[in-house]
Short mmCIF file of C-alpha atoms in Angstrom, two decimals:
data_model
loop_
_atom_site.label_atom_id
_atom_site.label_comp_id
_atom_site.label_asym_id
_atom_site.label_seq_id
_atom_site.Cartn_x
_atom_site.Cartn_y
_atom_site.Cartn_z
CA GLY A 1 -2.83 -4.63 17.44
CA VAL A 2 -2.64 -1.93 14.82
CA ARG A 3 -2.35 1.62 16.10
CA PRO A 4 -5.22 3.84 14.93
CA HIS A 5 -4.24 6.26 12.21
CA ARG A 6 -3.55 9.88 13.01
CA GLU A 7 -6.37 12.30 12.41
CA SER A 8 -6.39 14.04 9.07
CA HIS A 9 -8.82 15.65 6.69
CA MET A 10 -8.55 12.70 4.35
CA ASN A 11 -11.36 12.06 1.91
CA ASN A 12 -12.31 8.40 2.51
CA LYS A 13 -13.73 7.93 -0.98
CA HIS A 14 -10.46 9.21 -2.49
CA ALA A 15 -8.42 6.96 -0.19
CA THR A 16 -10.55 3.93 -1.10
CA SER A 17 -9.99 4.60 -4.81
CA ALA A 18 -6.25 4.99 -4.18
CA VAL A 19 -6.04 1.62 -2.39
CA HIS A 20 -8.03 -0.07 -5.18
CA GLU A 21 -5.51 1.42 -7.60
CA ILE A 22 -2.60 -0.02 -5.58
CA ILE A 23 -4.17 -3.49 -5.59
CA ARG A 24 -4.72 -3.34 -9.35
CA GLU A 25 -1.18 -2.17 -10.08
CA ILE A 26 0.49 -4.67 -7.73
CA CYS A 27 -1.50 -7.43 -9.45
CA ARG A 28 -0.11 -6.21 -12.77
CA LEU A 29 3.44 -6.25 -11.36
CA VAL A 30 3.05 -9.80 -10.04
CA ASP A 31 1.50 -10.91 -13.33
CA SER A 32 4.58 -9.51 -15.10
CA GLY A 33 6.86 -11.63 -12.93
CA HIS A 34 7.98 -8.99 -10.41
CA SER A 35 8.53 -9.85 -6.78
CA MET A 36 9.82 -8.33 -3.56
CA THR A 37 11.50 -9.95 -0.58
CA ARG A 38 9.87 -9.74 2.82
CA ASP A 39 12.88 -7.82 4.16
CA GLN A 40 12.63 -5.17 1.47
CA PHE A 41 8.86 -4.88 1.92
CA HIS A 42 9.09 -4.48 5.69
CA GLU A 43 11.95 -2.00 5.42
CA LEU A 44 10.12 0.17 2.86
CA SER A 45 6.88 -0.03 4.84
CA GLU A 46 8.57 0.96 8.10
CA GLN A 47 10.16 3.93 6.29
CA GLU A 48 6.68 4.84 4.98
CA ARG A 49 7.89 4.76 1.38
CA PHE A 50 6.55 1.50 -0.03
CA ILE A 51 4.24 3.17 -2.57
CA ALA A 52 6.81 5.86 -3.41
CA PHE A 53 9.34 3.08 -4.11
CA LEU A 54 6.92 1.21 -6.40
CA ALA A 55 6.05 4.41 -8.25
CA GLU A 56 9.73 5.18 -8.77
CA LYS A 57 11.09 1.72 -9.54
CA TYR A 58 8.24 0.64 -11.80
CA SER A 59 7.37 4.02 -13.32
CA SER A 60 7.26 2.54 -16.81
CA THR A 61 4.98 -0.33 -15.74
CA ILE A 62 2.48 0.92 -13.19
CA LYS A 63 0.03 3.77 -13.49
CA LEU A 64 -0.82 5.63 -10.31
CA TYR A 65 -3.32 8.45 -10.60
CA TYR A 66 -4.26 8.91 -6.94
CA LEU A 67 -0.78 8.50 -5.49
CA ALA A 68 1.58 10.06 -8.04
CA ASP A 69 2.42 13.53 -6.78
CA SER A 70 2.51 14.76 -10.38
CA SER A 71 -1.14 13.77 -10.89
CA PRO A 72 -4.05 16.21 -10.55
CA LEU A 73 -5.83 13.52 -8.47
CA PHE A 74 -2.99 13.41 -5.90
CA GLU A 75 -3.88 14.31 -2.31
CA LYS A 76 -1.12 14.51 0.29
CA ASP A 77 -3.41 13.40 3.16
CA THR A 78 -4.30 10.21 1.30
CA SER A 79 -0.70 9.47 0.36
CA SER A 80 0.57 10.04 3.91
CA PHE A 81 -2.20 7.93 5.41
CA ILE A 82 -1.57 4.98 3.07
CA GLU A 83 2.22 5.01 3.49
CA ASN A 84 1.72 5.20 7.27
CA ALA A 85 -0.88 2.42 7.15
CA PHE A 86 1.55 0.10 5.36
CA GLY A 87 4.06 0.80 8.12
CA ARG A 88 1.54 0.04 10.86
CA HIS A 89 0.09 -3.09 9.27
CA ALA A 90 3.45 -4.50 8.15
CA ASN A 91 4.49 -4.48 11.81
CA THR A 92 1.62 -6.78 12.79
CA VAL A 93 1.58 -9.46 10.07
CA VAL A 94 3.96 -11.85 8.39
CA MET A 95 3.65 -13.62 5.06
CA GLU A 96 2.83 -16.94 6.72
CA ASP A 97 -0.36 -15.39 8.14
CA PHE A 98 -1.67 -15.48 4.56
CA GLY A 99 -0.05 -18.75 3.47
CA LEU A 100 2.58 -16.91 1.42
CA LYS A 101 6.13 -18.13 0.90
CA SER A 102 8.13 -15.83 -1.34
CA ASN A 103 6.59 -12.72 -2.91
CA ALA A 104 5.91 -9.92 -0.44
CA LEU A 105 3.99 -7.99 -3.10
CA LEU A 106 1.21 -10.50 -2.39
CA LEU A 107 1.42 -9.62 1.30
CA ALA A 108 0.98 -5.98 0.27
CA ILE A 109 -2.31 -6.88 -1.44
CA ASN A 110 -3.56 -8.52 1.76
CA ILE A 111 -2.51 -5.42 3.71
CA CYS A 112 -4.43 -3.27 1.22
CA LEU A 113 -7.57 -5.19 2.16
CA ALA A 114 -6.92 -4.42 5.84
CA ILE A 115 -6.35 -0.74 4.97
CA LEU A 116 -9.69 -0.66 3.11
CA ARG A 117 -11.42 -2.06 6.21
CA GLU A 118 -9.70 0.61 8.29
CA ILE A 119 -10.75 3.44 5.94
CA ASN A 120 -14.33 2.19 6.04
CA GLY A 121 -14.37 1.91 9.84
CA GLU A 122 -14.59 -1.88 9.92
CA VAL A 123 -11.55 -2.46 12.14
#
C-alpha cells in the first residue's frame, strides 16, 4: 500500500488546484508529442523531483502557477507533498495497471488522480 503522507500545514484547496494544474499541463505536453520513459518517470519520482524536472525541462511549454517557486502562488508545503506523493505512488503502480504501453506521462496523470483522492481523504 501507499504510505500515508507526512503531516504538514498544507492547504488542501491549494494542493488540489496544484494537482489540477499538473494534469492540465501534462495533457498539453502529451498533446504536443512529448513522452517520458517509465524508467525516467520512476527515477524522477523516487528522487521527489518529477514536477521540478517538468518545470525545468519544459519551461517554455508548460505554465505552473502553484508549483513554480518563482510564483506568488507557490507554497513549499504543497510542492513537497506532491513531489513526495509521486514518489510514494510511483512505487506502488506500473503502467500496465492502467493499460498503458509507452508514455509514462500518462501514468503521471493517473497518479495525479490518486493524489487528489489522498488530499481529499478518500484513500
